[in-house]
mmCIF file of C-alpha atoms and ligand atoms in Angstrom:
data_model
loop_
_atom_site.group_PDB
_atom_site.id
_atom_site.type_symbol
_atom_site.label_atom_id
_atom_site.label_comp_id
_atom_site.label_asym_id
_atom_site.label_seq_id
_atom_site.Cartn_x
_atom_site.Cartn_y
_atom_site.Cartn_z
ATOM 1 C CA MET A 30 71.911 197.028 -30.773
ATOM 2 C CA PRO A 31 68.527 195.310 -30.556
ATOM 3 C CA THR A 32 68.275 192.504 -33.100
ATOM 4 C CA GLU A 33 65.638 192.357 -35.814
ATOM 5 C CA SER A 34 63.872 189.587 -33.939
ATOM 6 C CA ALA A 35 63.623 191.823 -30.881
ATOM 7 C CA PHE A 36 61.845 194.402 -33.054
ATOM 8 C CA LEU A 37 59.613 191.648 -34.387
ATOM 9 C CA LEU A 38 58.599 190.542 -30.933
ATOM 10 C CA ALA A 39 58.209 194.125 -29.803
ATOM 11 C CA GLY A 40 55.788 194.592 -32.687
ATOM 12 C CA LEU A 41 53.776 191.630 -31.486
ATOM 13 C CA PHE A 42 53.611 192.923 -27.948
ATOM 14 C CA LEU A 43 52.467 196.286 -29.252
ATOM 15 C CA LEU A 44 49.822 194.543 -31.313
ATOM 16 C CA LEU A 45 48.576 192.798 -28.228
ATOM 17 C CA ALA A 46 48.486 196.113 -26.409
ATOM 18 C CA ALA A 47 46.588 197.802 -29.236
ATOM 19 C CA SER A 48 43.976 195.094 -29.237
ATOM 20 C CA GLY A 49 43.391 195.805 -25.578
ATOM 21 C CA TRP A 50 44.296 192.274 -24.669
ATOM 22 C CA ALA A 51 47.419 193.000 -22.706
ATOM 23 C CA MET A 52 46.328 196.296 -21.168
ATOM 24 C CA GLY A 53 43.352 194.757 -19.473
ATOM 25 C CA ARG A 54 39.830 195.220 -20.781
ATOM 26 C CA PHE A 55 38.178 198.573 -20.583
ATOM 27 C CA SER A 56 35.312 198.502 -18.255
ATOM 28 C CA GLU A 57 32.007 198.115 -19.946
ATOM 29 C CA SER A 58 30.322 200.626 -17.683
ATOM 30 C CA ASP A 59 30.139 204.122 -19.122
ATOM 31 C CA ASP A 60 31.128 206.019 -16.013
ATOM 32 C CA ASP A 61 34.526 204.299 -15.694
ATOM 33 C CA VAL A 62 36.987 206.651 -17.450
ATOM 34 C CA ALA A 63 40.161 205.765 -15.536
ATOM 35 C CA PRO A 64 42.977 204.277 -17.639
ATOM 36 C CA PRO A 65 43.163 200.464 -17.487
ATOM 37 C CA PRO A 66 45.785 198.818 -15.274
ATOM 38 C CA LEU A 67 48.806 197.514 -17.190
ATOM 39 C CA ASN A 68 48.885 193.760 -17.568
ATOM 40 C CA ILE A 69 51.835 192.416 -15.612
ATOM 41 C CA ASP A 70 52.594 189.684 -18.180
ATOM 42 C CA TYR A 71 52.804 192.243 -20.917
ATOM 43 C CA LEU A 72 55.237 194.382 -18.909
ATOM 44 C CA LYS A 73 57.366 191.372 -18.161
ATOM 45 C CA GLY A 74 57.610 190.520 -21.862
ATOM 46 C CA LEU A 75 58.510 194.094 -22.757
ATOM 47 C CA ASN A 76 61.136 194.108 -20.041
ATOM 48 C CA PHE A 77 62.814 191.059 -21.599
ATOM 49 C CA LEU A 78 62.829 192.835 -24.912
ATOM 50 C CA LEU A 79 64.269 196.028 -23.487
ATOM 51 C CA ASN A 80 67.064 193.968 -21.968
ATOM 52 C CA GLU A 81 67.554 192.338 -25.383
ATOM 53 C CA GLN A 82 66.689 188.932 -23.953
ATOM 54 C CA THR A 83 64.958 187.733 -27.132
ATOM 55 C CA ASP A 84 64.803 184.089 -26.108
ATOM 56 C CA GLN A 85 63.150 184.894 -22.798
ATOM 57 C CA ALA A 86 60.776 187.306 -24.547
ATOM 58 C CA LEU A 87 59.850 184.577 -27.036
ATOM 59 C CA GLU A 88 59.286 182.006 -24.283
ATOM 60 C CA HIS A 89 57.167 184.559 -22.508
ATOM 61 C CA PHE A 90 55.153 185.280 -25.634
ATOM 62 C CA LEU A 91 54.528 181.575 -26.260
ATOM 63 C CA HIS A 92 53.431 181.159 -22.665
ATOM 64 C CA MET A 93 51.276 184.276 -22.657
ATOM 65 C CA VAL A 94 49.548 183.869 -26.027
ATOM 66 C CA ARG A 95 48.151 180.346 -26.140
ATOM 67 C CA VAL A 96 47.661 178.779 -29.532
ATOM 68 C CA ASP A 97 43.986 179.035 -30.335
ATOM 69 C CA ASP A 98 41.947 179.705 -33.444
ATOM 70 C CA LYS A 99 42.420 183.460 -33.079
ATOM 71 C CA THR A 100 46.193 183.468 -32.545
ATOM 72 C CA ILE A 101 47.385 180.525 -34.637
ATOM 73 C CA GLU A 102 48.064 182.650 -37.733
ATOM 74 C CA THR A 103 50.223 184.981 -35.630
ATOM 75 C CA HIS A 104 52.231 181.985 -34.422
ATOM 76 C CA PHE A 105 52.716 180.737 -37.992
ATOM 77 C CA ALA A 106 53.741 184.202 -39.195
ATOM 78 C CA LEU A 107 56.227 184.579 -36.363
ATOM 79 C CA GLY A 108 57.679 181.114 -37.045
ATOM 80 C CA SER A 109 58.220 181.676 -40.733
ATOM 81 C CA LEU A 110 59.685 185.133 -40.130
ATOM 82 C CA PHE A 111 62.236 183.687 -37.732
ATOM 83 C CA ARG A 112 63.159 180.990 -40.251
ATOM 84 C CA ARG A 113 63.581 183.512 -43.026
ATOM 85 C CA ARG A 114 65.885 185.509 -40.791
ATOM 86 C CA GLY A 115 67.994 182.404 -40.217
ATOM 87 C CA GLU A 116 66.908 182.094 -36.570
ATOM 88 C CA VAL A 117 65.923 178.488 -37.073
ATOM 89 C CA ASP A 118 66.009 177.410 -33.411
ATOM 90 C CA ARG A 119 63.322 179.961 -32.604
ATOM 91 C CA ALA A 120 61.211 178.926 -35.602
ATOM 92 C CA ILE A 121 61.446 175.286 -34.453
ATOM 93 C CA ARG A 122 60.407 176.286 -30.933
ATOM 94 C CA ILE A 123 57.313 178.109 -32.246
ATOM 95 C CA HIS A 124 56.203 175.325 -34.594
ATOM 96 C CA GLN A 125 56.706 172.653 -31.940
ATOM 97 C CA ASN A 126 54.590 174.799 -29.653
ATOM 98 C CA ILE A 127 51.764 174.772 -32.224
ATOM 99 C CA ILE A 128 51.983 171.002 -32.697
ATOM 100 C CA ALA A 129 51.826 170.476 -28.915
ATOM 101 C CA ARG A 130 48.301 171.864 -28.839
ATOM 102 C CA PRO A 131 46.034 168.836 -28.241
ATOM 103 C CA ASP A 132 42.901 169.922 -30.120
ATOM 104 C CA LEU A 133 44.598 171.090 -33.314
ATOM 105 C CA ALA A 134 42.603 170.613 -36.546
ATOM 106 C CA SER A 135 44.269 168.154 -38.903
ATOM 107 C CA GLU A 136 44.838 170.827 -41.555
ATOM 108 C CA GLN A 137 46.610 173.062 -39.063
ATOM 109 C CA ARG A 138 48.638 170.118 -37.796
ATOM 110 C CA ASP A 139 49.812 169.422 -41.365
ATOM 111 C CA GLN A 140 50.707 173.077 -41.830
ATOM 112 C CA ALA A 141 52.698 173.050 -38.591
ATOM 113 C CA LEU A 142 54.449 169.788 -39.515
ATOM 114 C CA TYR A 143 55.311 171.179 -42.939
ATOM 115 C CA SER A 144 56.690 174.378 -41.396
ATOM 116 C CA LEU A 145 58.702 172.387 -38.884
ATOM 117 C CA ALA A 146 60.103 170.169 -41.683
ATOM 118 C CA LYS A 147 61.245 173.309 -43.494
ATOM 119 C CA ASP A 148 62.886 174.537 -40.270
ATOM 120 C CA TYR A 149 64.784 171.245 -39.979
ATOM 121 C CA LEU A 150 65.832 171.529 -43.620
ATOM 122 C CA ALA A 151 67.089 175.071 -43.030
ATOM 123 C CA ALA A 152 68.974 173.850 -39.951
ATOM 124 C CA GLY A 153 70.600 171.037 -41.987
ATOM 125 C CA LEU A 154 68.832 168.368 -39.910
ATOM 126 C CA LEU A 155 68.103 166.305 -43.014
ATOM 127 C CA ASP A 156 67.018 163.065 -41.320
ATOM 128 C CA ARG A 157 64.387 164.840 -39.226
ATOM 129 C CA ALA A 158 63.179 166.830 -42.244
ATOM 130 C CA GLU A 159 63.013 163.632 -44.310
ATOM 131 C CA LYS A 160 60.872 161.901 -41.685
ATOM 132 C CA LEU A 161 58.312 164.721 -41.619
ATOM 133 C CA PHE A 162 58.208 165.214 -45.393
ATOM 134 C CA SER A 163 57.727 161.444 -45.847
ATOM 135 C CA ARG A 164 54.780 161.538 -43.480
ATOM 136 C CA LEU A 165 53.250 164.531 -45.306
ATOM 137 C CA SER A 166 53.852 162.906 -48.712
ATOM 138 C CA GLU A 167 51.592 160.021 -47.752
ATOM 139 C CA GLY A 168 48.455 162.122 -47.710
ATOM 140 C CA SER A 169 48.072 165.799 -46.900
ATOM 141 C CA ARG A 170 47.566 168.971 -48.866
ATOM 142 C CA TYR A 171 51.362 169.344 -48.775
ATOM 143 C CA GLN A 172 51.972 166.142 -50.757
ATOM 144 C CA VAL A 173 53.485 167.851 -53.798
ATOM 145 C CA GLN A 174 55.723 170.207 -51.797
ATOM 146 C CA ALA A 175 56.734 167.345 -49.505
ATOM 147 C CA LEU A 176 57.813 165.199 -52.476
ATOM 148 C CA GLU A 177 59.732 168.112 -54.007
ATOM 149 C CA ASN A 178 61.587 168.609 -50.757
ATOM 150 C CA LEU A 179 62.213 164.879 -50.382
ATOM 151 C CA ALA A 180 63.774 164.734 -53.868
ATOM 152 C CA ARG A 181 65.988 167.647 -52.879
ATOM 153 C CA ILE A 182 67.085 165.932 -49.674
ATOM 154 C CA TYR A 183 67.834 162.674 -51.519
ATOM 155 C CA GLU A 184 69.900 164.637 -54.039
ATOM 156 C CA GLN A 185 71.963 166.086 -51.219
ATOM 157 C CA GLU A 186 72.418 162.640 -49.675
ATOM 158 C CA SER A 187 73.125 160.966 -53.058
ATOM 159 C CA GLU A 188 70.212 158.583 -52.348
ATOM 160 C CA TRP A 189 69.413 158.205 -56.035
ATOM 161 C CA LYS A 190 67.047 155.244 -55.766
ATOM 162 C CA LYS A 191 64.845 157.113 -53.294
ATOM 163 C CA ALA A 192 65.135 160.276 -55.405
ATOM 164 C CA ILE A 193 63.776 158.357 -58.405
ATOM 165 C CA GLU A 194 60.860 156.943 -56.392
ATOM 166 C CA ALA A 195 59.901 160.328 -54.955
ATOM 167 C CA THR A 196 60.164 162.068 -58.316
ATOM 168 C CA GLU A 197 58.097 159.418 -60.098
ATOM 169 C CA ARG A 198 55.354 159.891 -57.511
ATOM 170 C CA LEU A 199 55.683 163.650 -57.940
ATOM 171 C CA GLU A 200 55.259 163.294 -61.714
ATOM 172 C CA VAL A 201 51.953 161.465 -61.224
ATOM 173 C CA LEU A 202 50.655 163.878 -58.588
ATOM 174 C CA SER A 203 51.692 167.127 -60.254
ATOM 175 C CA GLY A 204 51.053 166.091 -63.858
ATOM 176 C CA ARG A 205 54.419 167.639 -64.835
ATOM 177 C CA SER A 206 57.021 165.747 -66.871
ATOM 178 C CA LEU A 207 60.164 165.281 -64.803
ATOM 179 C CA ALA A 208 61.833 162.914 -67.266
ATOM 180 C CA LEU A 209 65.072 164.881 -67.503
ATOM 181 C CA GLN A 210 65.508 165.002 -63.738
ATOM 182 C CA ILE A 211 64.801 161.251 -63.433
ATOM 183 C CA ALA A 212 67.224 160.513 -66.293
ATOM 184 C CA HIS A 213 69.973 162.321 -64.392
ATOM 185 C CA TYR A 214 69.239 160.283 -61.269
ATOM 186 C CA TYR A 215 69.666 157.114 -63.360
ATOM 187 C CA CYS A 216 72.931 158.518 -64.728
ATOM 188 C CA GLU A 217 74.101 159.043 -61.144
ATOM 189 C CA ARG A 218 73.323 155.394 -60.427
ATOM 190 C CA ALA A 219 75.117 154.349 -63.614
ATOM 191 C CA GLU A 220 78.215 156.370 -62.709
ATOM 192 C CA THR A 221 78.281 154.889 -59.207
ATOM 193 C CA ALA A 222 77.951 151.339 -60.582
ATOM 194 C CA ALA A 223 80.656 152.006 -63.190
ATOM 195 C CA ALA A 224 82.985 153.342 -60.498
ATOM 196 C CA GLU A 225 82.473 150.023 -58.673
ATOM 197 C CA LYS A 226 83.184 148.200 -61.955
ATOM 198 C CA ASP A 227 79.650 146.775 -62.038
ATOM 199 C CA TYR A 228 79.362 147.509 -65.749
ATOM 200 C CA SER A 229 76.247 145.450 -66.482
ATOM 201 C CA ALA A 230 74.272 147.338 -63.801
ATOM 202 C CA ALA A 231 75.741 150.594 -65.101
ATOM 203 C CA ARG A 232 74.529 149.839 -68.630
ATOM 204 C CA GLU A 233 71.044 148.976 -67.349
ATOM 205 C CA TYR A 234 70.821 152.352 -65.610
ATOM 206 C CA VAL A 235 72.015 154.169 -68.723
ATOM 207 C CA LYS A 236 69.315 152.390 -70.716
ATOM 208 C CA LYS A 237 66.704 153.626 -68.241
ATOM 209 C CA ALA A 238 68.174 157.132 -68.377
ATOM 210 C CA GLN A 239 67.859 157.155 -72.142
ATOM 211 C CA SER A 240 64.324 155.808 -72.269
ATOM 212 C CA GLY A 241 62.712 159.143 -71.284
ATOM 213 C CA ARG A 242 62.135 162.284 -73.330
ATOM 214 C CA PRO A 243 63.811 164.732 -73.473
ATOM 215 C CA ARG A 244 66.928 162.574 -73.514
ATOM 216 C CA THR A 245 70.030 163.703 -71.712
ATOM 217 C CA MET A 246 73.407 163.573 -73.454
ATOM 218 C CA ARG A 247 74.825 162.600 -70.108
ATOM 219 C CA GLY A 248 73.525 159.056 -70.687
ATOM 220 C CA ALA A 249 75.485 158.793 -73.933
ATOM 221 C CA LEU A 250 78.563 160.257 -72.260
ATOM 222 C CA THR A 251 78.304 157.746 -69.402
ATOM 223 C CA ARG A 252 77.973 154.895 -71.929
ATOM 224 C CA ALA A 253 81.071 156.150 -73.723
ATOM 225 C CA HIS A 254 83.001 156.322 -70.421
ATOM 226 C CA ILE A 255 81.919 152.742 -69.605
ATOM 227 C CA ALA A 256 83.191 151.520 -73.000
ATOM 228 C CA ARG A 257 86.451 153.422 -72.410
ATOM 229 C CA ASP A 258 86.887 151.868 -68.950
ATOM 230 C CA MET A 259 86.253 148.405 -70.427
ATOM 231 C CA SER A 260 88.935 149.106 -73.088
ATOM 232 C CA ASP A 261 86.311 148.829 -75.828
ATOM 233 C CA ASN A 262 87.976 151.666 -77.724
ATOM 234 C CA LYS A 263 86.006 151.201 -80.929
ATOM 235 C CA THR A 264 82.631 151.649 -79.203
ATOM 236 C CA ALA A 265 83.972 154.464 -77.047
ATOM 237 C CA LEU A 266 85.226 156.423 -80.065
ATOM 238 C CA LYS A 267 81.987 155.881 -81.971
ATOM 239 C CA LEU A 268 80.005 157.184 -78.997
ATOM 240 C CA TYR A 269 82.251 160.191 -78.301
ATOM 241 C CA HIS A 270 82.060 161.241 -81.956
ATOM 242 C CA ARG A 271 78.283 160.883 -81.953
ATOM 243 C CA ILE A 272 78.016 162.995 -78.794
ATOM 244 C CA ILE A 273 79.972 165.828 -80.423
ATOM 245 C CA ASP A 274 77.866 165.558 -83.586
ATOM 246 C CA GLU A 275 74.673 165.968 -81.578
ATOM 247 C CA ASN A 276 75.869 168.547 -79.053
ATOM 248 C CA THR A 277 78.850 170.658 -80.064
ATOM 249 C CA TYR A 278 79.263 172.030 -76.557
ATOM 250 C CA LEU A 279 80.273 168.601 -75.304
ATOM 251 C CA ILE A 280 83.541 168.904 -77.269
ATOM 252 C CA ALA A 281 84.896 170.216 -73.978
ATOM 253 C CA GLU A 282 84.150 166.820 -72.370
ATOM 254 C CA ALA A 283 84.636 164.428 -75.290
ATOM 255 C CA LEU A 284 87.679 165.794 -77.130
ATOM 256 C CA PRO A 285 90.292 165.001 -74.441
ATOM 257 C CA GLU A 286 88.905 161.417 -74.331
ATOM 258 C CA ILE A 287 89.014 161.077 -78.112
ATOM 259 C CA VAL A 288 92.600 162.357 -78.271
ATOM 260 C CA SER A 289 93.758 160.062 -75.483
ATOM 261 C CA ILE A 290 92.201 156.944 -77.095
ATOM 262 C CA TYR A 291 93.756 157.645 -80.529
ATOM 263 C CA LYS A 292 97.111 158.359 -78.899
ATOM 264 C CA ARG A 293 96.911 155.134 -76.908
ATOM 265 C CA GLU A 294 96.206 153.251 -80.108
ATOM 266 C CA GLU A 295 99.018 155.148 -81.832
ATOM 267 C CA ALA A 296 96.568 156.161 -84.518
ATOM 268 C CA THR A 297 97.177 159.922 -84.696
ATOM 269 C CA ALA A 298 96.716 159.930 -88.488
ATOM 270 C CA GLU A 299 93.179 158.652 -88.004
ATOM 271 C CA LEU A 300 92.625 161.256 -85.296
ATOM 272 C CA GLU A 301 93.797 163.940 -87.709
ATOM 273 C CA SER A 302 91.332 162.895 -90.403
ATOM 274 C CA ALA A 303 88.457 162.378 -87.943
ATOM 275 C CA LEU A 304 88.905 165.904 -86.582
ATOM 276 C CA ARG A 305 89.305 167.391 -90.072
ATOM 277 C CA ALA A 306 86.008 165.744 -91.053
ATOM 278 C CA MET A 307 84.370 167.142 -87.916
ATOM 279 C CA LEU A 308 85.632 170.659 -88.697
ATOM 280 C CA ALA A 309 84.500 170.450 -92.311
ATOM 281 C CA LYS A 310 81.003 169.609 -91.101
ATOM 282 C CA ASN A 311 80.971 172.257 -88.401
ATOM 283 C CA PRO A 312 83.576 175.022 -88.883
ATOM 284 C CA GLU A 313 82.318 176.970 -85.821
ATOM 285 C CA SER A 314 83.555 174.200 -83.562
ATOM 286 C CA SER A 315 87.134 175.367 -84.235
ATOM 287 C CA SER A 316 87.212 177.837 -81.333
ATOM 288 C CA LEU A 317 85.798 175.312 -78.880
ATOM 289 C CA ILE A 318 88.359 172.737 -80.028
ATOM 290 C CA ALA A 319 91.060 175.364 -79.485
ATOM 291 C CA TYR A 320 89.716 176.398 -76.116
ATOM 292 C CA THR A 321 89.421 172.771 -74.954
ATOM 293 C CA SER A 322 92.936 172.053 -76.180
ATOM 294 C CA ILE A 323 94.355 175.069 -74.363
ATOM 295 C CA VAL A 324 92.619 174.182 -71.109
ATOM 296 C CA ASN A 325 93.737 170.534 -71.310
ATOM 297 C CA ASP A 326 97.116 171.409 -72.851
ATOM 298 C CA LEU A 327 96.508 169.113 -75.825
ATOM 299 C CA GLY A 328 98.903 169.510 -78.714
ATOM 300 C CA GLY A 329 101.194 167.926 -81.274
ATOM 301 C CA ILE A 330 98.302 167.075 -83.581
ATOM 302 C CA PRO A 331 98.406 169.364 -86.648
ATOM 303 C CA VAL A 332 94.649 169.973 -86.903
ATOM 304 C CA ILE A 333 94.424 170.884 -83.208
ATOM 305 C CA ASP A 334 97.541 173.073 -83.413
ATOM 306 C CA ASP A 335 95.976 174.918 -86.346
ATOM 307 C CA CYS A 336 92.819 175.618 -84.365
ATOM 308 C CA VAL A 337 94.855 176.837 -81.380
ATOM 309 C CA GLU A 338 97.042 179.081 -83.508
ATOM 310 C CA GLN A 339 94.042 180.580 -85.271
ATOM 311 C CA TYR A 340 92.394 181.148 -81.915
ATOM 312 C CA MET A 341 95.432 182.968 -80.529
ATOM 313 C CA LEU A 342 95.763 185.175 -83.595
ATOM 314 C CA ASN A 343 92.089 186.144 -83.271
ATOM 315 C CA GLU A 344 92.449 187.077 -79.623
ATOM 316 C CA PRO A 345 93.262 190.818 -79.466
ATOM 317 C CA THR A 346 94.328 190.908 -75.795
ATOM 318 C CA LEU A 347 96.894 188.173 -76.321
ATOM 319 C CA GLY A 348 98.906 190.203 -78.824
ATOM 320 C CA GLU A 349 100.008 192.570 -76.065
ATOM 321 C CA PHE A 350 101.506 189.831 -73.941
ATOM 322 C CA VAL A 351 102.682 187.142 -76.316
ATOM 323 C CA GLU A 352 105.120 187.372 -79.159
ATOM 324 C CA LEU A 353 102.637 185.967 -81.622
ATOM 325 C CA GLN A 354 104.749 186.862 -84.628
ATOM 326 C CA GLN A 355 107.167 184.180 -83.440
ATOM 327 C CA LEU A 356 104.513 181.736 -84.577
ATOM 328 C CA SER A 357 104.623 182.926 -88.159
ATOM 329 C CA GLN A 358 108.420 183.089 -88.371
ATOM 330 C CA GLY A 359 111.194 180.556 -88.299
ATOM 331 C CA ASP A 360 111.240 176.915 -89.278
ATOM 332 C CA LYS A 361 108.607 174.366 -88.369
ATOM 333 C CA GLY A 362 110.492 173.184 -85.293
ATOM 334 C CA SER A 363 110.769 176.614 -83.672
ATOM 335 C CA HIS A 364 107.188 177.434 -84.710
ATOM 336 C CA ASP A 365 105.865 174.299 -83.009
ATOM 337 C CA SER A 366 107.869 174.795 -79.862
ATOM 338 C CA ALA A 367 106.781 178.472 -79.665
ATOM 339 C CA LEU A 368 103.161 177.359 -80.010
ATOM 340 C CA ALA A 369 103.557 174.670 -77.337
ATOM 341 C CA LYS A 370 105.152 177.209 -74.989
ATOM 342 C CA VAL A 371 102.359 179.740 -75.397
ATOM 343 C CA ARG A 372 99.697 177.031 -75.110
ATOM 344 C CA GLY A 373 101.274 175.659 -71.926
ATOM 345 C CA ALA A 374 101.374 179.128 -70.373
ATOM 346 C CA LEU A 375 97.769 179.831 -71.353
ATOM 347 C CA SER A 376 96.695 176.452 -70.016
ATOM 348 C CA LYS A 377 98.036 177.392 -66.590
ATOM 349 C CA LEU A 378 96.257 180.738 -66.730
ATOM 350 C CA ALA A 379 93.006 179.158 -67.931
ATOM 351 C CA SER A 380 93.027 176.707 -65.041
ATOM 352 C CA THR A 381 92.429 179.623 -62.679
ATOM 353 C CA THR A 382 89.241 180.794 -64.401
ATOM 354 C CA PRO A 383 85.843 179.063 -64.442
ATOM 355 C CA ARG A 384 85.289 176.932 -67.522
ATOM 356 C CA TYR A 385 81.532 176.421 -67.291
ATOM 357 C CA GLN A 386 78.680 178.789 -66.698
ATOM 358 C CA CYS A 387 74.974 178.219 -66.024
ATOM 359 C CA GLN A 388 72.824 179.775 -68.725
ATOM 360 C CA GLU A 389 69.961 180.270 -66.296
ATOM 361 C CA CYS A 390 71.618 181.978 -63.346
ATOM 362 C CA GLY A 391 75.237 182.610 -64.334
ATOM 363 C CA PHE A 392 76.789 180.309 -61.719
ATOM 364 C CA SER A 393 80.244 179.280 -62.913
ATOM 365 C CA SER A 394 82.555 176.405 -62.065
ATOM 366 C CA GLN A 395 85.764 174.705 -63.125
ATOM 367 C CA ARG A 396 84.215 171.394 -64.134
ATOM 368 C CA LEU A 397 80.909 170.504 -65.768
ATOM 369 C CA LEU A 398 78.129 170.163 -63.187
ATOM 370 C CA TRP A 399 75.008 168.483 -64.551
ATOM 371 C CA GLN A 400 72.855 170.145 -61.918
ATOM 372 C CA CYS A 401 73.508 173.798 -61.185
ATOM 373 C CA PRO A 402 74.160 174.083 -57.417
ATOM 374 C CA SER A 403 72.743 177.581 -57.416
ATOM 375 C CA CYS A 404 69.441 177.447 -59.370
ATOM 376 C CA ARG A 405 69.174 173.603 -59.278
ATOM 377 C CA ASN A 406 68.305 173.364 -62.978
ATOM 378 C CA TRP A 407 69.578 170.359 -64.893
ATOM 379 C CA GLU A 408 71.956 170.581 -67.831
ATOM 380 C CA THR A 409 72.028 174.353 -68.024
ATOM 381 C CA GLN A 410 75.805 174.764 -67.912
ATOM 382 C CA ARG A 411 77.763 175.492 -71.070
ATOM 383 C CA PRO A 412 81.511 175.809 -71.516
ATOM 384 C CA ALA A 413 82.999 179.252 -71.906
ATOM 385 C CA SER A 414 83.949 179.594 -75.559
ATOM 386 C CA ARG A 415 86.942 181.701 -74.742
ATOM 387 C CA VAL A 416 89.275 182.252 -71.837
ATOM 388 C CA GLN A 417 88.773 185.665 -70.277
ATOM 389 C CA PHE A 418 92.410 186.494 -71.012
ATOM 390 C CA ASP A 419 92.147 190.153 -70.100
ATOM 391 C CA THR A 420 90.866 189.300 -66.605
ATOM 392 C CA VAL A 421 93.300 186.431 -66.175
ATOM 393 C CA LEU A 422 96.319 188.405 -67.333
ATOM 394 C CA GLN A 423 95.336 191.392 -65.224
ATOM 395 C CA HIS A 424 95.012 189.073 -62.254
ATOM 396 C CA SER A 425 98.399 187.437 -62.844
ATOM 397 C CA ILE A 426 100.119 190.805 -63.315
ATOM 398 C CA THR A 427 98.766 192.290 -60.099
ATOM 399 C CA ASN A 428 99.828 189.204 -58.184
ATOM 400 C CA HIS A 429 103.451 189.441 -59.261
HETATM 401 ZN ZN1 ZN B 8 72.028 177.997 -62.430
#
């Protein structure tokens, strides 16, 4: 089967033929009516194509059709088509061929360099792509695109300092606010510093992350984690509670931390009243508390157990699989152990389904990702508010 690129090249050869270039020029004298002789180069190229030797056909095309003002657009079109088809080596070959032309206008050289940088990016040759984008970011009509691509490369390489520099330059050049993106880069730096126990640097980065608008809750969460790691439980608790007050969806991240700090301090009575106060203020958070508790298998705290029980009773699919009436019968001991058993089983099931989903593109994952790997938006993931029990149970039944 001839490949798509063979068709593409065949099209180009036909185009050359149609323009009379490859078939030899018609004689300008009127009395010459004989068909023109076939150009031998053209036949050779076609022969490569017929034998499905795309690389040879391409080499032949590049050799035959020199880059000049008339053909340069064709070269660019061919290069970008190859890249889009994933045939990056061929795209690179074409763009290098353009750049090799000695008398190239500076605008065309920039275009070729930019195309080649995108080829390298597509091929995963990040260092080569970075070099070219850096050069173009210094002064060309591709400055903005070059900086956008540089930021993307630095994200992939976790080069957060460089990502901040590139994005700050991009902000100035494009006139767009990129404060949220920059704040996340600072949070990355803060998390790295905290992991290395350099807490003063980590706090400095968090401060920078929180200086921009719109503010990211990730900065507050990182500050809370730093306080937790430094055993400053009072500050940590204050921060975790504030995070939940401001953004209910972060219950999924903050609640397990809150529970573990109170438990460590053996202050479960305080935990009970803190959570009751939270629920009184925001009754809708009950299902997210329940969901988070199921996923993390948190239990033994009356207010949490109540939320979980309520959640299970409101879940129609569960009734078919779980003896929920057990929960409402018997003494407190058997009730609690029945609840713990069901919660434990659900926790295992829930661990096989995605917990977070991007609100922009629907990409889902097990843990919270601040940047969606699919659409690359920041802070667009939200926790699922319920486990897809029907899917999960169906899945577990068919696998047994
Ligand atoms: Zn997304």
